[in-house]
PDB file of C-alpha atoms in Angstrom:
ATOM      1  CA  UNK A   1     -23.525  13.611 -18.959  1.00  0.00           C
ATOM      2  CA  UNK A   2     -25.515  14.969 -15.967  1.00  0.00           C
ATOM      3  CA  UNK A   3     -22.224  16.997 -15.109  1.00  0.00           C
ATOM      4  CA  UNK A   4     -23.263  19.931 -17.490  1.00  0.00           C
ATOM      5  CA  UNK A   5     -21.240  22.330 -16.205  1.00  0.00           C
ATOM      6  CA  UNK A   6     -17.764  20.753 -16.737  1.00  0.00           C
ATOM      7  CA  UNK A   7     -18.994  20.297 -19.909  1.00  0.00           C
ATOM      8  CA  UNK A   8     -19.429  23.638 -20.179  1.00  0.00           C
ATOM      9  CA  UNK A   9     -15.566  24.133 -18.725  1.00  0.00           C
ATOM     10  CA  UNK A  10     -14.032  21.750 -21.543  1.00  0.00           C
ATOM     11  CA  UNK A  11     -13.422  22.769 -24.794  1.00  0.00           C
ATOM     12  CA  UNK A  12     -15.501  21.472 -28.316  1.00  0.00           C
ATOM     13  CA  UNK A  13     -12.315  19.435 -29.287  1.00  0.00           C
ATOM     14  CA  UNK A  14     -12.122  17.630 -26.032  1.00  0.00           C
ATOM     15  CA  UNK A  15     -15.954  17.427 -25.430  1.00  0.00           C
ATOM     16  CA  UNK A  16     -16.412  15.463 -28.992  1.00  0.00           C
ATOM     17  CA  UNK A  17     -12.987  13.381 -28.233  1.00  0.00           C
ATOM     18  CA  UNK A  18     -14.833  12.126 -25.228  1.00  0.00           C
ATOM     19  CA  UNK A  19     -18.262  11.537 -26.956  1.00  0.00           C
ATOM     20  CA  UNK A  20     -16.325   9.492 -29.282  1.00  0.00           C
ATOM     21  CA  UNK A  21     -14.382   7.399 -26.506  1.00  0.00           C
ATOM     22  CA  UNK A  22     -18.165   6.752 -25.674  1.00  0.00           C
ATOM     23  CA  UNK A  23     -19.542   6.129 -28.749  1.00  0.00           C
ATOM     24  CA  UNK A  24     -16.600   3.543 -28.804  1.00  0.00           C
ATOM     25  CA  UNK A  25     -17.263   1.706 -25.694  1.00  0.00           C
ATOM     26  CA  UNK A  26     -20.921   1.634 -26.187  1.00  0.00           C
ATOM     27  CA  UNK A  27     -20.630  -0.175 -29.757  1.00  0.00           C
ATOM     28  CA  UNK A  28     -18.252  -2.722 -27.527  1.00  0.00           C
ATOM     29  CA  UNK A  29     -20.685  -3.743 -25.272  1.00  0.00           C
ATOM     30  CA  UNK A  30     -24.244  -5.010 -27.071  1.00  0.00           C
ATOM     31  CA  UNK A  31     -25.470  -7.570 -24.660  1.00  0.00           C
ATOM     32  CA  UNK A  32     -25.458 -10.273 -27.308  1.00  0.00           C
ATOM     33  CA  UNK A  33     -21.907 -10.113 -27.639  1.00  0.00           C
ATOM     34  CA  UNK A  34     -21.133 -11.352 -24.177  1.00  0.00           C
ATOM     35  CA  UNK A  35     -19.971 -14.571 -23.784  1.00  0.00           C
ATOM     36  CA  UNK A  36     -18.886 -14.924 -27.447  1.00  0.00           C
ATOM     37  CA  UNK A  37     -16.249 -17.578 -28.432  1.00  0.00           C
ATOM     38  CA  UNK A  38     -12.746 -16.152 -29.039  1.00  0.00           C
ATOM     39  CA  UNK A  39     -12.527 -15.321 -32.970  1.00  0.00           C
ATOM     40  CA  UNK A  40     -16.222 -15.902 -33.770  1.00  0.00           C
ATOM     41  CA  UNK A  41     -16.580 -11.964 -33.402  1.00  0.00           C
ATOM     42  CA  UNK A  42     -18.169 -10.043 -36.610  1.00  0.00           C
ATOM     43  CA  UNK A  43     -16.105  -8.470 -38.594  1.00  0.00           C
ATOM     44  CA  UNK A  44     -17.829  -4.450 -37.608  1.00  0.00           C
ATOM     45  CA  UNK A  45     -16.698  -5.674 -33.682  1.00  0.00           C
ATOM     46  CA  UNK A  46     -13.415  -6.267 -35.052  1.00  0.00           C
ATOM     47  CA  UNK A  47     -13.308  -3.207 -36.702  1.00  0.00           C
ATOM     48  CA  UNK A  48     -14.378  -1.254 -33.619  1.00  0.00           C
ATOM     49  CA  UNK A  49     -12.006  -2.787 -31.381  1.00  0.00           C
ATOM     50  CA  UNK A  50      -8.907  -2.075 -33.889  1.00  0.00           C
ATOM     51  CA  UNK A  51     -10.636   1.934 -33.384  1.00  0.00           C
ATOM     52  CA  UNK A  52     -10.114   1.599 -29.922  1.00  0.00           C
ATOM     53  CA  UNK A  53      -6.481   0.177 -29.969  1.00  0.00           C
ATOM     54  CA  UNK A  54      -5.583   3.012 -32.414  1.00  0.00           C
ATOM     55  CA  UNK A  55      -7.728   5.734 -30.474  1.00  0.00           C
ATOM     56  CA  UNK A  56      -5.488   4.230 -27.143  1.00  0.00           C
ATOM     57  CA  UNK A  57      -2.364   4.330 -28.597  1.00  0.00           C
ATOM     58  CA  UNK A  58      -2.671   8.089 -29.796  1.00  0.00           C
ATOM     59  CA  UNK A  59      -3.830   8.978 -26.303  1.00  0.00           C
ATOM     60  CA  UNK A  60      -1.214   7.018 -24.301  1.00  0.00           C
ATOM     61  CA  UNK A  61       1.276   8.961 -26.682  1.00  0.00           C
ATOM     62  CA  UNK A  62      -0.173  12.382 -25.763  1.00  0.00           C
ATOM     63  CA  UNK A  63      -0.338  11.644 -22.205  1.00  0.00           C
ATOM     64  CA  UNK A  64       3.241   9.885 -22.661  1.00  0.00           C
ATOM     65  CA  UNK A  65       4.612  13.323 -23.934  1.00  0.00           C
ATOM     66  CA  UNK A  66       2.467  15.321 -20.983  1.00  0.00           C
ATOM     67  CA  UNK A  67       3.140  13.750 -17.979  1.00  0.00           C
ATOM     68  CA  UNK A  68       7.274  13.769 -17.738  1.00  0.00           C
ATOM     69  CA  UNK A  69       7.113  17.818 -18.261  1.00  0.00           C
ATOM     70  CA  UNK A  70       4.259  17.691 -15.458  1.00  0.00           C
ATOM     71  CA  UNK A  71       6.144  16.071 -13.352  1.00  0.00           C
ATOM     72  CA  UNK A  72       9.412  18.054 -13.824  1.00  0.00           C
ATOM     73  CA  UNK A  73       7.563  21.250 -12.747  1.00  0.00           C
ATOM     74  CA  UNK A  74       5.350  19.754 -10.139  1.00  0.00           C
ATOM     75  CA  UNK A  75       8.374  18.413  -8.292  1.00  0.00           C
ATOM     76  CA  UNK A  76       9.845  22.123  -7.725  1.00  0.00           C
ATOM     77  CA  UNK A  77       7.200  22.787  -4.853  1.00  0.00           C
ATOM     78  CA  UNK A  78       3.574  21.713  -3.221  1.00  0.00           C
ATOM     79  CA  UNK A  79       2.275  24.843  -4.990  1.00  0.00           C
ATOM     80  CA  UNK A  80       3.782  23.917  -8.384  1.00  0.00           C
ATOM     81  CA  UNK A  81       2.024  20.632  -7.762  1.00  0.00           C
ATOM     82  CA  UNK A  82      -0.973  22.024  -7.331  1.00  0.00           C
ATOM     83  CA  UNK A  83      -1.426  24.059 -10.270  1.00  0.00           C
ATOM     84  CA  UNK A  84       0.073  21.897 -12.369  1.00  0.00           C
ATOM     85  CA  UNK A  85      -2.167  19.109 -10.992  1.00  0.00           C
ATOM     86  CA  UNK A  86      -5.274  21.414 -12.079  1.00  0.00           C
ATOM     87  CA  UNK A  87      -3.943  21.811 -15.857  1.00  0.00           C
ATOM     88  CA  UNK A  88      -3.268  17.842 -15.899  1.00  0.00           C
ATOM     89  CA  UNK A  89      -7.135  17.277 -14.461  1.00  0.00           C
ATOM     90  CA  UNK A  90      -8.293  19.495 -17.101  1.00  0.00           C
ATOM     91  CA  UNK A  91      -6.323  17.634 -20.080  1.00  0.00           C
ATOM     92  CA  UNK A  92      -6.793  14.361 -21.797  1.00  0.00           C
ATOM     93  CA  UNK A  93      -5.261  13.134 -18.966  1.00  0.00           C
ATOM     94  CA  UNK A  94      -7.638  13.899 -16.278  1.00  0.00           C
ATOM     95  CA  UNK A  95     -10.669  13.307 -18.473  1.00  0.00           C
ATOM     96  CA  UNK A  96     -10.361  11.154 -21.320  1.00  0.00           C
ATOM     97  CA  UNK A  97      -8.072   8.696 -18.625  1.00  0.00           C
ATOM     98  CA  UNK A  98      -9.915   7.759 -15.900  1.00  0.00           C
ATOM     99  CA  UNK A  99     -13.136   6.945 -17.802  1.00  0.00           C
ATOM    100  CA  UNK A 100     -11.182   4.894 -20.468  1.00  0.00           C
ATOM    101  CA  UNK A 101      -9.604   3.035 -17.653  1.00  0.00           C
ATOM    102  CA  UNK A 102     -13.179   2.122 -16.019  1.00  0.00           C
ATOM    103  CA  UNK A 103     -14.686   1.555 -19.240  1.00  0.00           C
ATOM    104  CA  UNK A 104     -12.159  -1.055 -20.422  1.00  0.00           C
ATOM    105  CA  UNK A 105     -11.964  -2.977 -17.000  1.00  0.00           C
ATOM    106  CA  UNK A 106     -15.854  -3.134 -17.545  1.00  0.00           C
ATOM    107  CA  UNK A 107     -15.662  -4.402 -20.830  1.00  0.00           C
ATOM    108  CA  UNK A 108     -12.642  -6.973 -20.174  1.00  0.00           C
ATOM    109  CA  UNK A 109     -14.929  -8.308 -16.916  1.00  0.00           C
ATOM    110  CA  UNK A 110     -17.833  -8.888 -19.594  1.00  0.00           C
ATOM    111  CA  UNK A 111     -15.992 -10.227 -22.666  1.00  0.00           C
ATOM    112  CA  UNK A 112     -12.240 -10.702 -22.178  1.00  0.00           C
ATOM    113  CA  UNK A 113     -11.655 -12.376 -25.379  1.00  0.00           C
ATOM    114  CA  UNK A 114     -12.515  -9.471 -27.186  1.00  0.00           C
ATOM    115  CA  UNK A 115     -10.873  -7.140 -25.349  1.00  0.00           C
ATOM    116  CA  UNK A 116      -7.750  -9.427 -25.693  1.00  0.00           C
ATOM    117  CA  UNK A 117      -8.201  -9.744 -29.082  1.00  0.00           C
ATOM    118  CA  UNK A 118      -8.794  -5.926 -29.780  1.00  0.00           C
ATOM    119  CA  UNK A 119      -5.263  -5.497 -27.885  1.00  0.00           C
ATOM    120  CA  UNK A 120      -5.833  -1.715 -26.047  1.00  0.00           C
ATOM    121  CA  UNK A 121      -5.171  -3.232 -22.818  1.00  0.00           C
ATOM    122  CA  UNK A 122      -0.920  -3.077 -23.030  1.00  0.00           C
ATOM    123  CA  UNK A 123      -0.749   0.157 -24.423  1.00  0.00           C
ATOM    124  CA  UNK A 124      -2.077   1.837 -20.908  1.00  0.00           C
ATOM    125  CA  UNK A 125       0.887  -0.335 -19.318  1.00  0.00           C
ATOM    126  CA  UNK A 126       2.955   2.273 -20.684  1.00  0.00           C
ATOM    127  CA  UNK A 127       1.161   5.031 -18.689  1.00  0.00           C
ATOM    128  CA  UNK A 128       2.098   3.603 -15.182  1.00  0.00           C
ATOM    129  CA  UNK A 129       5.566   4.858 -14.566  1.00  0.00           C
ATOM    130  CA  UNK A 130       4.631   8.092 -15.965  1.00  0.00           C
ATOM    131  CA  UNK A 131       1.499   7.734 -13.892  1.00  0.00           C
ATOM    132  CA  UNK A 132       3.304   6.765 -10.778  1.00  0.00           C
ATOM    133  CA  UNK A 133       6.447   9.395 -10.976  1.00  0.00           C
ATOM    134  CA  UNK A 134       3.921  12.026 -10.656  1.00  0.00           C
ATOM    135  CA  UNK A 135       1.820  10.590  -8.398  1.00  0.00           C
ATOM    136  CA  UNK A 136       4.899  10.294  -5.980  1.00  0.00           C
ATOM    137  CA  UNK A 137       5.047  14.468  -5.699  1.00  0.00           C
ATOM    138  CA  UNK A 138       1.438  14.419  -4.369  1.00  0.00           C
ATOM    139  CA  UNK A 139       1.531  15.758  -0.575  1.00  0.00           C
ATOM    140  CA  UNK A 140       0.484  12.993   1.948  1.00  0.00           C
ATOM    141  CA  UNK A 141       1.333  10.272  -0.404  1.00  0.00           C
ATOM    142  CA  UNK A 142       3.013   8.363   2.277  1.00  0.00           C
ATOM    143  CA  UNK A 143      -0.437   8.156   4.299  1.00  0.00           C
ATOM    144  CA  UNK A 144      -2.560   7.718   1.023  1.00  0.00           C
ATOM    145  CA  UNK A 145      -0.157   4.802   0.290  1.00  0.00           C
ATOM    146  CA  UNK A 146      -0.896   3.433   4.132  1.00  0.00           C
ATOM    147  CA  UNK A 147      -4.449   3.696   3.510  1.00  0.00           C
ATOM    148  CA  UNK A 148      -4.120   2.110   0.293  1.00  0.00           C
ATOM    149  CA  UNK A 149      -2.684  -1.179   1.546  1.00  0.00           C
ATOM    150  CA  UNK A 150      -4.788  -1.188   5.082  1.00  0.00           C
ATOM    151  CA  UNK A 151      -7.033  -3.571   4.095  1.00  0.00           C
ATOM    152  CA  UNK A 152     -10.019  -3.905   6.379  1.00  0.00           C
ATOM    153  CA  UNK A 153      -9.345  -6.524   9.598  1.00  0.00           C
ATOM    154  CA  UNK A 154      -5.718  -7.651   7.821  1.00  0.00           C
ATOM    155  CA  UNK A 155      -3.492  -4.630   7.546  1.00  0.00           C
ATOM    156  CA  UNK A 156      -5.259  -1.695   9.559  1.00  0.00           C
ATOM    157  CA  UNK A 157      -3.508  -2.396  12.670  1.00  0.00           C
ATOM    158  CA  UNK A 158       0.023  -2.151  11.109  1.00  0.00           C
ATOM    159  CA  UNK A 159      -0.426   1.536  10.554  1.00  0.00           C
ATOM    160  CA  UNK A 160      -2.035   2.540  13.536  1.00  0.00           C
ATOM    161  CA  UNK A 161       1.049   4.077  14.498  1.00  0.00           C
ATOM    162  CA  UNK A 162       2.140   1.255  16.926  1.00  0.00           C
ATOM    163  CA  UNK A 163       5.086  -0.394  15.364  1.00  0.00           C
ATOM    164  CA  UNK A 164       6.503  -4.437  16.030  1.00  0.00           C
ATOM    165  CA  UNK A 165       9.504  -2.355  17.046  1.00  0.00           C
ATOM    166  CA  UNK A 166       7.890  -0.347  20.153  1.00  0.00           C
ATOM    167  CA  UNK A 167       6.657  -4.090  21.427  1.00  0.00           C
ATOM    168  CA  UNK A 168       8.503  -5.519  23.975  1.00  0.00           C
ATOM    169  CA  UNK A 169       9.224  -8.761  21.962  1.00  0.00           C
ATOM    170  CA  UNK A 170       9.507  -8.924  18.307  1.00  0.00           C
ATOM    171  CA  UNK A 171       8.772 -12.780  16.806  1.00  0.00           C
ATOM    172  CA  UNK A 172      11.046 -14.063  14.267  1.00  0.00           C
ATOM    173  CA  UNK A 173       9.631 -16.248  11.762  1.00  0.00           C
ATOM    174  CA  UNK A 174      12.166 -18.931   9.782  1.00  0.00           C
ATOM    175  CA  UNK A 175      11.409 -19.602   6.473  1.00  0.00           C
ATOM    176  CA  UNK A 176      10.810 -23.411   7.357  1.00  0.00           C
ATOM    177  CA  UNK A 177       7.926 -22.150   9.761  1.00  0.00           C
ATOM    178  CA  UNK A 178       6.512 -20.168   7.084  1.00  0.00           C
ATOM    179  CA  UNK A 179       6.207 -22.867   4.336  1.00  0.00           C
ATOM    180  CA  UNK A 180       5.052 -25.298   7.290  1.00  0.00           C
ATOM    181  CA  UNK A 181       2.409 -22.836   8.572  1.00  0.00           C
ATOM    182  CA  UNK A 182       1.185 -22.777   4.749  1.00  0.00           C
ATOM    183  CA  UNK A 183       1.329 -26.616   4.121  1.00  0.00           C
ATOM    184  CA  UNK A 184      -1.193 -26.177   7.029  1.00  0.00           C
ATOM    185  CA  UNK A 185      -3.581 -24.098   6.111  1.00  0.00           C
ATOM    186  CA  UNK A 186      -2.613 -21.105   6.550  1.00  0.00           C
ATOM    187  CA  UNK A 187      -1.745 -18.136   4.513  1.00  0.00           C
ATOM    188  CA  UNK A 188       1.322 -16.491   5.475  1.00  0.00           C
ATOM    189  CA  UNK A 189       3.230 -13.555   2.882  1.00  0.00           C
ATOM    190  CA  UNK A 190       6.650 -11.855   3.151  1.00  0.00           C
ATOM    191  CA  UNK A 191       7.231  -8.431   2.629  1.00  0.00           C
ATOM    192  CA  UNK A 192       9.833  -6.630   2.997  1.00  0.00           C
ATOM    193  CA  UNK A 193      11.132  -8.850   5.814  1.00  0.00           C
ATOM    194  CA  UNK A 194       8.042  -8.596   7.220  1.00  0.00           C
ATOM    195  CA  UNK A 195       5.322 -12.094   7.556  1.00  0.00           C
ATOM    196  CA  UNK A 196       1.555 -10.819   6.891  1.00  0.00           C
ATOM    197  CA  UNK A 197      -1.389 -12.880   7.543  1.00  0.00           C
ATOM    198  CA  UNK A 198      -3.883 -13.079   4.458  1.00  0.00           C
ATOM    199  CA  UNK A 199      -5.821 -15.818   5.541  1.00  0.00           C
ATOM    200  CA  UNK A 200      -9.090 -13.504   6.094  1.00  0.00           C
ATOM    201  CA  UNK A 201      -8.255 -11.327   2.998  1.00  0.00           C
ATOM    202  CA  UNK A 202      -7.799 -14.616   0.803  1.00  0.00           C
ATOM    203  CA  UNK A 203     -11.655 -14.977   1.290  1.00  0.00           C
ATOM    204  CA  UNK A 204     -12.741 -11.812   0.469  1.00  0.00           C
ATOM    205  CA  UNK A 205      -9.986 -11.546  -2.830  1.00  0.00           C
ATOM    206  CA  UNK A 206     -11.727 -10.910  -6.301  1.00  0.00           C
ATOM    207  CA  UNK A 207      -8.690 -12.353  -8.026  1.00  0.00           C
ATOM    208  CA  UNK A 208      -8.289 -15.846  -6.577  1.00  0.00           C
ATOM    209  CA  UNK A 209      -5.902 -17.480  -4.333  1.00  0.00           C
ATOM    210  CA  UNK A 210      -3.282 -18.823  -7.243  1.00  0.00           C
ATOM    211  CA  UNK A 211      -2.556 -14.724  -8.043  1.00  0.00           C
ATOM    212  CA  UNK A 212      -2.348 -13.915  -4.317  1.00  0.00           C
TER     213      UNK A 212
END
């Protein structure tokens, strides 16, 4: 809200659209209702989490019906790209989106059975090939990517530019000394034909070792 002057920028229709995708959220998240039972919810809870899966579902099929014409004129050039990437940031896709996104990965860390119960979670599912296609044309996605999976003290020094191919001695793992090495302790991954060390990121992993 302290961004007045988009708000100035968008237009009445999407301005109340994204008051309501508020208003929505907010009446989600009383503080009493965290840590609730699964189905002991009230019946006005219920009623606003059915809102939300129905408010989703209308937006994922907007954005659903946006995004493959995006992405078949962004792919003719950089520039097309770029102007067509400053329509999409100005749509329901660039601002309704991301704060739905953060708003319902809030409210699934704080009450997951409702969230799971309300059932808006799936529908965004739908949005990540579309998502991801057009996300592809973006200039320097190759490096973004890189970034993206250099995590700090594990990764970083696999896309510093100085490939296992340049070293005078490459190491071949068999799978027998992988599962060994893991039977031992360790943490040991393969991807792409390539063995990667988690063991450090394994401690610092929000998600938990049985996912990693």
């Amino acid at each position: 809200m302290d961004q007045e002057l988009y708000s100035k920028e968008r237009s009445a229709s999407l301005d109340l659209l994204l008051r309501f995708q508020r208003l929505l959220v907010s009446k989600l998240y009383p503080a009493d209702c965290v840590g609730q039972v699964l189905n002991t919810y009230s019946p006005d809870l219920l009623g606003v989490g059915s809102l939300l899966k129905k408010y989703t579902a209308l937006l994922c099929t907007h954005i659903s019906d946006i995004l493959p014409v995006a992405t078949s004129i962004a792919c003719t050039s950089h520039r097309h790209f770029a102007e067509v990437s400053c329509v999409v940031d100005g749509d329901l896709t660039g601002i309704l989106l991301p704060e739905l996104v953060v708003s319902i990965v809030l409210l699934l860390s704080k009450n997951a059975g409702l969230m799971q119960e309300a059932g808006a979670i799936p529908l965004l599912a739908g949005l990540l090939e579309h998502l991801d296609r057009f996300n592809h044309l973006a200039p320097g996605k190759e490096r973004d990517d890189n970034e993206d999976l250099a995590w700090p003290g594990i990764m970083g020094s696999f896309f510093t530019g100085q490939s296992c191919r340049n070293n005078e001695e490459v190491t071949l793992i068999r799978k027998a000394d992988l599962e060994n090495h893991n039977k031992d302790g360790g943490f040991w991954t393969v991807i792409d034909g390539k063995v990667y060390d988690i063991k450090d990121f394994q401690t610092q992993s929000l998600t938990g070792s049985s996912i990693l």
